[in-house]
Amino acid sequence: MRRITSRKNPLILEWASLATDAAARRASGVFFAEGIHLCAEALAVIPERVTELLVADEASGNPEIAAILERAGSLSGVEVTVVPMDCYGKVSVLRSPEGIAARVAFAADEEQVLDAAPVRLVALAGIQDPGNAGAVVRTAAAAGACGVIYVGTGVDLYHPALLRAAMGAAFRIPQVVMEE
């Protein structure tokens, strides 16, 4: 377990850029999943892609967060970084942060969705709002779709608003962006 106390620490600045900058996410191949539900879902569905947890000191007493930390401790390769809440606030995109976030690697190849059979896909054309895209991903997963294809869109698959709106469904079904 690592402890960081400075808001200017390079790791805190890196986490902050992952939370707010799509170009930084694409360049590093990792994204930021914030909140108890998203962290628990990521560890349950794609544990091999979770590389780090960021936890606020003040939140570590929460039983749900303690369970997530216990699950992470049983996995190899998941580092836990503990920070004061003011440092955590530097990286959070939420008004009322729960005090936990995960660094998650992009999927190796989401395009395998196109090779799946039988295929039940949801295609979205021109969608721009990440919250709306996340709601569609959640609905597609509930309806049994095996993937979501975005056509001619500027949506960022790893945008925090999309991940929150999808409520973990973004970890359960592949998504791919294609040119028109």
XYZ file of N, CA and C in Angstrom:
540
model
N 0.847 -1.174 0.000
C 0.000 0.000 0.000
C 0.894 1.239 0.000
N 0.569 2.150 -0.882
C 1.345 3.380 -1.015
C 0.527 4.536 -0.444
N 1.197 5.513 0.144
C 0.531 6.700 0.696
C 1.102 7.943 0.013
N 0.213 8.811 -0.439
C 0.591 10.085 -1.056
C -0.133 11.187 -0.298
N 0.577 12.272 -0.006
C -0.041 13.353 0.764
C -0.073 14.697 0.025
N 0.587 14.795 -1.123
C 0.657 16.073 -1.838
C -0.254 16.082 -3.059
N -1.028 17.152 -3.182
C -1.884 17.329 -4.371
C -1.045 17.539 -5.630
N 0.234 17.868 -5.470
C 1.108 18.110 -6.620
C 1.927 16.877 -7.002
N 1.713 15.775 -6.320
C 2.420 14.542 -6.638
C 2.115 14.150 -8.094
N 3.114 13.726 -8.865
C 2.882 13.366 -10.273
C 1.798 12.304 -10.475
N 1.663 11.382 -9.550
C 0.607 10.372 -9.691
C -0.785 10.975 -9.531
N -0.923 11.923 -8.611
C -2.213 12.608 -8.436
C -2.546 13.398 -9.696
N -1.553 14.079 -10.250
C -1.780 14.846 -11.478
C -2.137 13.927 -12.641
N -1.508 12.758 -12.701
C -1.824 11.785 -13.749
C -3.256 11.271 -13.604
N -3.649 10.927 -12.375
C -5.023 10.473 -12.135
C -6.017 11.565 -12.533
N -5.707 12.811 -12.190
C -6.600 13.920 -12.529
C -6.753 14.050 -14.037
N -5.670 13.861 -14.778
C -5.772 13.955 -16.236
C -6.584 12.790 -16.808
N -6.478 11.609 -16.215
C -7.293 10.475 -16.678
C -8.774 10.740 -16.459
N -9.098 11.447 -15.391
C -10.493 11.723 -15.072
C -11.120 12.744 -16.006
N -10.304 13.628 -16.581
C -10.878 14.749 -17.328
C -10.459 14.842 -18.786
N -9.475 14.088 -19.216
C -8.896 14.295 -20.548
C -8.911 13.010 -21.385
N -9.760 12.986 -22.405
C -9.872 11.809 -23.271
C -8.548 11.500 -23.968
N -7.809 12.526 -24.369
C -6.521 12.304 -25.042
C -5.536 11.612 -24.098
N -5.547 11.986 -22.828
C -4.665 11.341 -21.850
C -5.061 9.880 -21.661
N -6.364 9.604 -21.662
C -6.825 8.217 -21.542
C -6.370 7.389 -22.740
N -6.564 7.931 -23.936
C -6.148 7.203 -25.153
C -4.640 6.987 -25.182
N -3.879 8.009 -24.815
C -2.414 7.908 -24.857
C -1.878 6.870 -23.870
N -2.509 6.772 -22.708
C -2.011 5.845 -21.685
C -2.659 4.463 -21.767
N -3.793 4.369 -22.460
C -4.481 3.084 -22.559
C -5.163 2.656 -21.274
N -5.420 3.613 -20.386
C -6.128 3.327 -19.143
C -7.196 4.391 -18.910
N -8.198 4.037 -18.104
C -9.235 4.998 -17.760
C -9.490 4.970 -16.269
N -10.300 5.902 -15.832
C -10.584 6.191 -14.432
C -12.032 5.803 -14.168
N -12.261 4.849 -13.277
C -13.615 4.443 -12.895
C -13.812 4.842 -11.435
N -14.729 5.774 -11.185
C -14.869 6.329 -9.842
C -16.162 5.904 -9.170
N -16.051 5.577 -7.904
C -17.214 5.257 -7.093
C -17.231 3.800 -6.666
N -17.989 3.539 -5.609
C -18.056 2.198 -5.037
C -18.579 1.194 -6.055
N -19.688 1.510 -6.710
C -20.305 0.560 -7.639
C -19.377 0.230 -8.809
N -18.797 1.252 -9.435
C -17.931 1.001 -10.595
C -16.677 0.219 -10.206
N -16.094 0.541 -9.063
C -14.891 -0.193 -8.627
C -15.228 -1.653 -8.324
N -16.351 -1.888 -7.641
C -16.761 -3.264 -7.337
C -17.050 -4.037 -8.624
N -17.733 -3.406 -9.573
C -18.043 -4.067 -10.845
C -16.772 -4.373 -11.633
N -15.856 -3.426 -11.686
C -14.607 -3.655 -12.421
C -13.843 -4.832 -11.824
N -13.767 -4.894 -10.497
C -13.061 -6.011 -9.853
C -13.797 -7.332 -10.033
N -15.116 -7.292 -10.176
C -15.895 -8.518 -10.362
C -15.864 -9.011 -11.805
N -15.905 -8.087 -12.763
C -16.068 -8.467 -14.165
C -14.746 -8.508 -14.927
N -13.888 -7.537 -14.687
C -12.620 -7.443 -15.432
C -11.438 -7.256 -14.484
N -11.273 -8.124 -13.494
C -10.214 -7.914 -12.490
C -8.817 -7.859 -13.088
N -8.596 -8.551 -14.183
C -7.275 -8.557 -14.807
C -6.902 -7.208 -15.400
N -7.874 -6.330 -15.610
C -7.605 -5.014 -16.184
C -7.486 -3.921 -15.123
N -7.826 -4.197 -13.866
C -7.714 -3.213 -12.785
C -6.277 -3.234 -12.288
N -5.600 -2.085 -12.399
C -4.189 -2.035 -12.003
C -3.951 -1.296 -10.694
N -4.876 -0.411 -10.326
C -4.655 0.384 -9.120
C -5.974 0.896 -8.574
N -6.037 1.021 -7.253
C -7.155 1.672 -6.579
C -6.621 2.905 -5.866
N -7.366 3.984 -5.937
C -7.058 5.214 -5.213
C -8.150 5.374 -4.155
N -7.740 5.473 -2.895
C -8.700 5.503 -1.789
C -8.410 6.698 -0.893
N -9.460 7.430 -0.555
C -9.320 8.535 0.399
C -9.284 7.950 1.804
N -8.354 8.464 2.630
C -8.234 8.037 4.030
C -9.588 7.969 4.724
N -10.345 9.037 4.567
C -11.611 9.182 5.270
C -12.639 8.146 4.839
N -12.474 7.570 3.658
C -13.446 6.607 3.135
C -13.102 5.170 3.478
N -11.896 4.917 3.938
C -11.456 3.541 4.144
C -12.246 2.814 5.233
N -12.960 3.535 6.080
C -13.782 2.912 7.105
C -15.142 2.447 6.600
N -15.521 2.854 5.394
C -16.792 2.450 4.804
C -16.754 0.941 4.539
N -17.737 0.171 5.011
C -17.711 -1.285 4.832
C -17.672 -1.729 3.370
N -18.350 -0.989 2.491
C -18.326 -1.355 1.065
C -16.935 -1.152 0.479
N -16.279 -0.073 0.870
C -14.926 0.183 0.391
C -13.962 -0.837 0.994
N -14.162 -1.183 2.261
C -13.330 -2.209 2.895
C -13.447 -3.534 2.144
N -14.653 -3.880 1.684
C -14.854 -5.119 0.916
C -14.136 -5.052 -0.427
N -14.159 -3.893 -1.056
C -13.453 -3.719 -2.336
C -11.949 -3.874 -2.109
N -11.444 -3.263 -1.044
C -10.014 -3.370 -0.742
C -9.626 -4.813 -0.427
N -10.504 -5.526 0.241
C -10.232 -6.940 0.540
C -10.179 -7.753 -0.755
N -11.119 -7.488 -1.652
C -11.134 -8.183 -2.954
C -9.860 -7.847 -3.731
N -9.474 -6.586 -3.752
C -8.255 -6.179 -4.463
C -7.030 -6.839 -3.857
N -7.021 -6.987 -2.533
C -5.894 -7.622 -1.857
C -5.726 -9.082 -2.227
N -6.812 -9.717 -2.672
C -6.736 -11.129 -3.059
C -6.253 -11.298 -4.498
N -6.105 -10.205 -5.207
C -5.656 -10.239 -6.602
C -4.200 -9.817 -6.688
N -3.483 -10.373 -7.637
C -2.116 -9.894 -7.844
C -2.149 -8.764 -8.860
N -1.285 -7.801 -8.665
C -1.158 -6.716 -9.627
C -2.023 -5.503 -9.378
N -2.823 -5.487 -8.317
C -3.643 -4.312 -8.011
C -2.970 -3.561 -6.871
N -2.476 -2.385 -7.190
C -1.826 -1.558 -6.173
C -2.865 -0.644 -5.534
N -2.737 -0.395 -4.250
C -3.647 0.493 -3.537
C -2.861 1.721 -3.094
N -3.387 2.892 -3.441
C -2.791 4.159 -3.036
C -3.785 4.886 -2.146
N -3.333 5.278 -0.957
C -4.179 5.977 0.008
C -3.760 7.442 0.034
N -4.762 8.318 0.008
C -4.505 9.765 -0.018
C -5.476 10.475 0.922
N -5.117 11.674 1.389
C -6.087 12.462 2.146
C -7.220 12.917 1.210
N -8.366 13.243 1.767
C -9.520 13.626 0.949
C -9.234 14.840 0.076
N -8.395 15.783 0.522
C -8.113 16.946 -0.331
C -7.346 16.522 -1.585
N -6.491 15.513 -1.485
C -5.815 14.979 -2.680
C -6.819 14.243 -3.557
N -7.689 13.469 -2.928
C -8.689 12.727 -3.693
C -9.600 13.708 -4.437
N -9.949 14.808 -3.785
C -10.793 15.819 -4.422
C -10.174 16.398 -5.678
N -8.857 16.382 -5.763
C -8.155 16.885 -6.956
C -8.449 16.006 -8.175
N -8.670 14.709 -7.974
C -8.885 13.798 -9.101
C -10.354 13.482 -9.332
N -11.206 13.709 -8.360
C -12.609 13.331 -8.480
C -13.366 14.233 -9.448
N -14.298 13.623 -10.175
C -15.171 14.388 -11.060
C -16.575 14.500 -10.467
N -16.760 13.983 -9.260
C -18.072 13.986 -8.622
C -18.210 15.121 -7.622
N -19.438 15.617 -7.437
C -19.688 16.658 -6.439
C -19.521 16.125 -5.026
N -19.974 14.899 -4.816
C -19.866 14.246 -3.503
C -19.131 12.927 -3.681
N -17.814 12.978 -3.737
C -17.057 11.752 -4.006
C -17.189 10.726 -2.884
N -17.228 9.452 -3.282
C -17.316 8.357 -2.316
C -15.945 7.981 -1.773
N -14.892 8.433 -2.450
C -13.546 8.221 -1.927
C -12.826 7.004 -2.465
N -13.278 6.455 -3.588
C -12.568 5.331 -4.193
C -12.686 5.407 -5.704
N -11.567 5.094 -6.376
C -11.533 5.062 -7.835
C -10.565 3.971 -8.265
N -10.749 3.489 -9.475
C -9.877 2.449 -10.024
C -9.247 2.932 -11.319
N -8.004 2.511 -11.513
C -7.327 2.717 -12.792
C -7.497 1.387 -13.524
N -8.111 1.454 -14.723
C -8.462 0.243 -15.470
C -7.898 0.340 -16.882
N -7.242 -0.730 -17.330
C -6.685 -0.769 -18.683
C -7.803 -0.943 -19.708
N -7.627 -0.316 -20.857
C -8.555 -0.500 -21.970
C -8.614 -1.986 -22.322
N -9.707 -2.395 -22.918
C -9.815 -3.761 -23.431
C -8.840 -3.917 -24.591
N -8.259 -5.096 -24.708
C -7.265 -5.339 -25.752
C -7.859 -5.167 -27.141
N -9.041 -5.718 -27.371
C -9.637 -5.649 -28.702
C -11.144 -5.734 -28.611
N -11.784 -4.600 -28.500
C -13.241 -4.586 -28.416
C -13.898 -4.990 -29.741
N -13.138 -4.962 -30.835
C -13.736 -5.265 -32.126
C -14.121 -6.735 -32.282
N -13.766 -7.605 -31.315
C -14.190 -8.988 -31.399
C -15.711 -9.088 -31.368
N -16.402 -8.017 -30.944
C -17.859 -8.012 -30.947
C -18.402 -8.274 -32.354
N -17.673 -7.835 -33.361
C -18.139 -8.020 -34.733
C -18.035 -9.464 -35.194
N -17.229 -10.263 -34.514
C -17.060 -11.660 -34.871
C -17.973 -12.583 -34.070
N -18.729 -12.042 -33.136
C -19.583 -12.860 -32.275
C -20.789 -13.384 -33.042
N -21.256 -14.577 -32.668
C -22.454 -15.129 -33.301
C -23.214 -15.910 -32.243
N -24.503 -15.871 -32.148
C -25.347 -14.964 -32.914
C -25.142 -13.519 -32.455
N -25.370 -12.608 -33.353
C -25.053 -11.217 -33.074
C -26.321 -10.420 -32.800
N -26.333 -9.775 -31.675
C -27.384 -8.823 -31.324
C -26.649 -7.568 -30.902
N -26.586 -6.607 -31.799
C -25.816 -5.388 -31.566
C -26.736 -4.183 -31.460
N -26.259 -3.174 -30.763
C -26.915 -1.875 -30.748
C -25.960 -0.926 -31.455
N -26.470 -0.223 -32.452
C -25.651 0.742 -33.189
C -26.160 2.147 -32.899
N -25.242 3.047 -32.586
C -25.575 4.434 -32.306
C -24.863 5.320 -33.314
N -25.612 6.190 -33.963
C -25.020 7.089 -34.952
C -25.097 8.519 -34.449
N -23.955 9.178 -34.423
C -23.900 10.595 -34.106
C -24.146 10.961 -32.651
N -24.149 10.021 -31.746
C -24.377 10.348 -30.334
C -23.165 11.103 -29.795
N -23.418 12.162 -29.056
C -22.339 12.994 -28.528
C -22.287 12.994 -27.004
N -23.439 12.889 -26.362
C -23.487 13.007 -24.910
C -23.087 11.697 -24.248
N -22.018 11.706 -23.430
C -21.567 10.456 -22.809
C -22.578 9.864 -21.829
N -23.355 10.696 -21.167
C -24.379 10.185 -20.252
C -25.459 9.420 -20.990
N -25.887 9.957 -22.142
C -26.883 9.258 -22.955
C -26.311 7.946 -23.493
N -25.056 7.979 -23.921
C -24.423 6.760 -24.426
C -24.363 5.705 -23.327
N -24.033 6.101 -22.123
C -23.977 5.163 -21.008
C -25.334 4.547 -20.702
N -26.385 5.347 -20.794
C -27.736 4.819 -20.564
C -28.090 3.786 -21.624
N -27.685 4.024 -22.865
C -27.945 3.053 -23.933
C -27.140 1.775 -23.701
N -25.895 1.899 -23.261
C -25.074 0.715 -22.968
C -25.744 -0.115 -21.870
N -26.226 0.543 -20.843
C -26.900 -0.164 -19.739
C -28.151 -0.882 -20.260
N -28.925 -0.212 -21.107
C -30.130 -0.815 -21.672
C -29.769 -1.969 -22.605
N -28.728 -1.794 -23.412
C -28.299 -2.855 -24.335
C -27.892 -4.105 -23.568
N -27.163 -3.928 -22.480
C -26.745 -5.076 -21.670
C -27.961 -5.768 -21.062
N -28.918 -4.988 -20.585
C -30.121 -5.562 -19.981
C -30.952 -6.320 -21.015
N -30.904 -5.874 -22.272
C -31.675 -6.510 -23.342
C -30.950 -7.706 -23.952
N -29.733 -7.974 -23.481
C -29.005 -9.135 -23.981
C -28.151 -8.883 -25.204
N -27.891 -7.629 -25.518
C -27.028 -7.326 -26.664
C -25.609 -7.815 -26.377
N -24.899 -8.178 -27.440
C -23.522 -8.644 -27.248
C -22.515 -7.544 -27.538
N -22.978 -6.340 -27.867
C -22.062 -5.235 -28.077
C -22.761 -3.976 -28.523
N -22.021 -2.869 -28.446
C -22.513 -1.566 -28.891
C -21.505 -1.003 -29.874
N -22.005 -0.529 -31.006
C -21.157 0.088 -32.029
C -21.562 1.550 -32.151
N -20.580 2.432 -32.082
C -20.796 3.863 -32.266
C -20.294 4.212 -33.663
N -21.136 4.844 -34.465
C -20.757 5.202 -35.832
C -20.769 6.718 -35.961
N -19.653 7.268 -36.468
C -19.577 8.704 -36.719
C -19.876 9.534 -35.488
N -19.242 9.213 -34.407
C -19.527 9.886 -33.153
C -18.234 10.332 -32.482
N -18.346 11.323 -31.657
C -17.183 11.798 -30.919
C -17.197 11.325 -29.485
N -18.015 10.329 -29.170
C -18.131 9.880 -27.783
C -16.853 9.164 -27.341
N -16.460 9.407 -26.099
C -15.291 8.778 -25.480
C -15.796 7.589 -24.668
N -15.426 6.378 -25.062
C -15.915 5.160 -24.408
C -15.574 5.097 -22.921
N -14.569 5.844 -22.506
C -14.115 5.775 -21.118
C -14.366 7.078 -20.360
N -15.276 7.889 -20.868
C -15.630 9.139 -20.198
C -16.306 8.803 -18.869
N -15.938 9.489 -17.775
C -16.548 9.183 -16.478
C -18.077 9.228 -16.479
N -18.679 10.143 -17.228
C -20.151 10.219 -17.264
C -20.750 8.995 -17.955
N -20.098 8.493 -19.002
C -20.574 7.279 -19.669
C -20.475 6.093 -18.718
N -19.352 5.972 -18.040
C -19.159 4.845 -17.120
C -20.181 4.871 -15.986
N -20.445 6.060 -15.427
C -21.428 6.160 -14.341
C -22.827 5.829 -14.839
N -23.203 6.360 -16.011
C -24.547 6.109 -16.544
C -24.730 4.638 -16.906
N -23.677 3.981 -17.354
C -23.762 2.563 -17.709
C -23.824 1.678 -16.469
N -23.447 2.193 -15.322
C -23.516 1.486 -14.039
C -22.867 0.102 -14.076
N -21.704 0.018 -14.704
C -20.975 -1.251 -14.746
C -21.217 -2.047 -16.011
N -22.266 -1.734 -16.764
C -22.561 -2.475 -17.993
C -21.456 -2.283 -19.029
N -20.739 -1.172 -18.965
C -19.639 -0.931 -19.910
C -18.522 -1.947 -19.723
N -18.474 -2.611 -18.564
C -17.479 -3.654 -18.320
C -17.989 -5.016 -18.789
N -19.284 -5.122 -19.031
C -19.893 -6.411 -19.348
C -20.062 -6.683 -20.839
N -20.219 -5.634 -21.638
C -20.363 -5.856 -23.079
C -19.365 -4.985 -23.830
N -18.828 -5.506 -24.935
C -17.847 -4.736 -25.705
C -18.498 -3.535 -26.400
N -17.675 -2.505 -26.569
C -18.079 -1.317 -27.304
C -16.977 -0.997 -28.302
N -17.361 -0.489 -29.450
C -16.362 -0.128 -30.444
C -16.843 1.119 -31.187
N -15.896 2.002 -31.519
C -16.170 3.187 -32.318
C -15.678 2.930 -33.727
N -16.543 3.166 -34.702
C -16.175 2.962 -36.106
C -16.415 4.239 -36.875
N -15.608 4.418 -37.919
C -15.829 5.548 -38.807
C -17.003 5.230 -39.713
N -17.634 6.278 -40.254
C -18.780 6.047 -41.144
C -18.362 5.328 -42.398
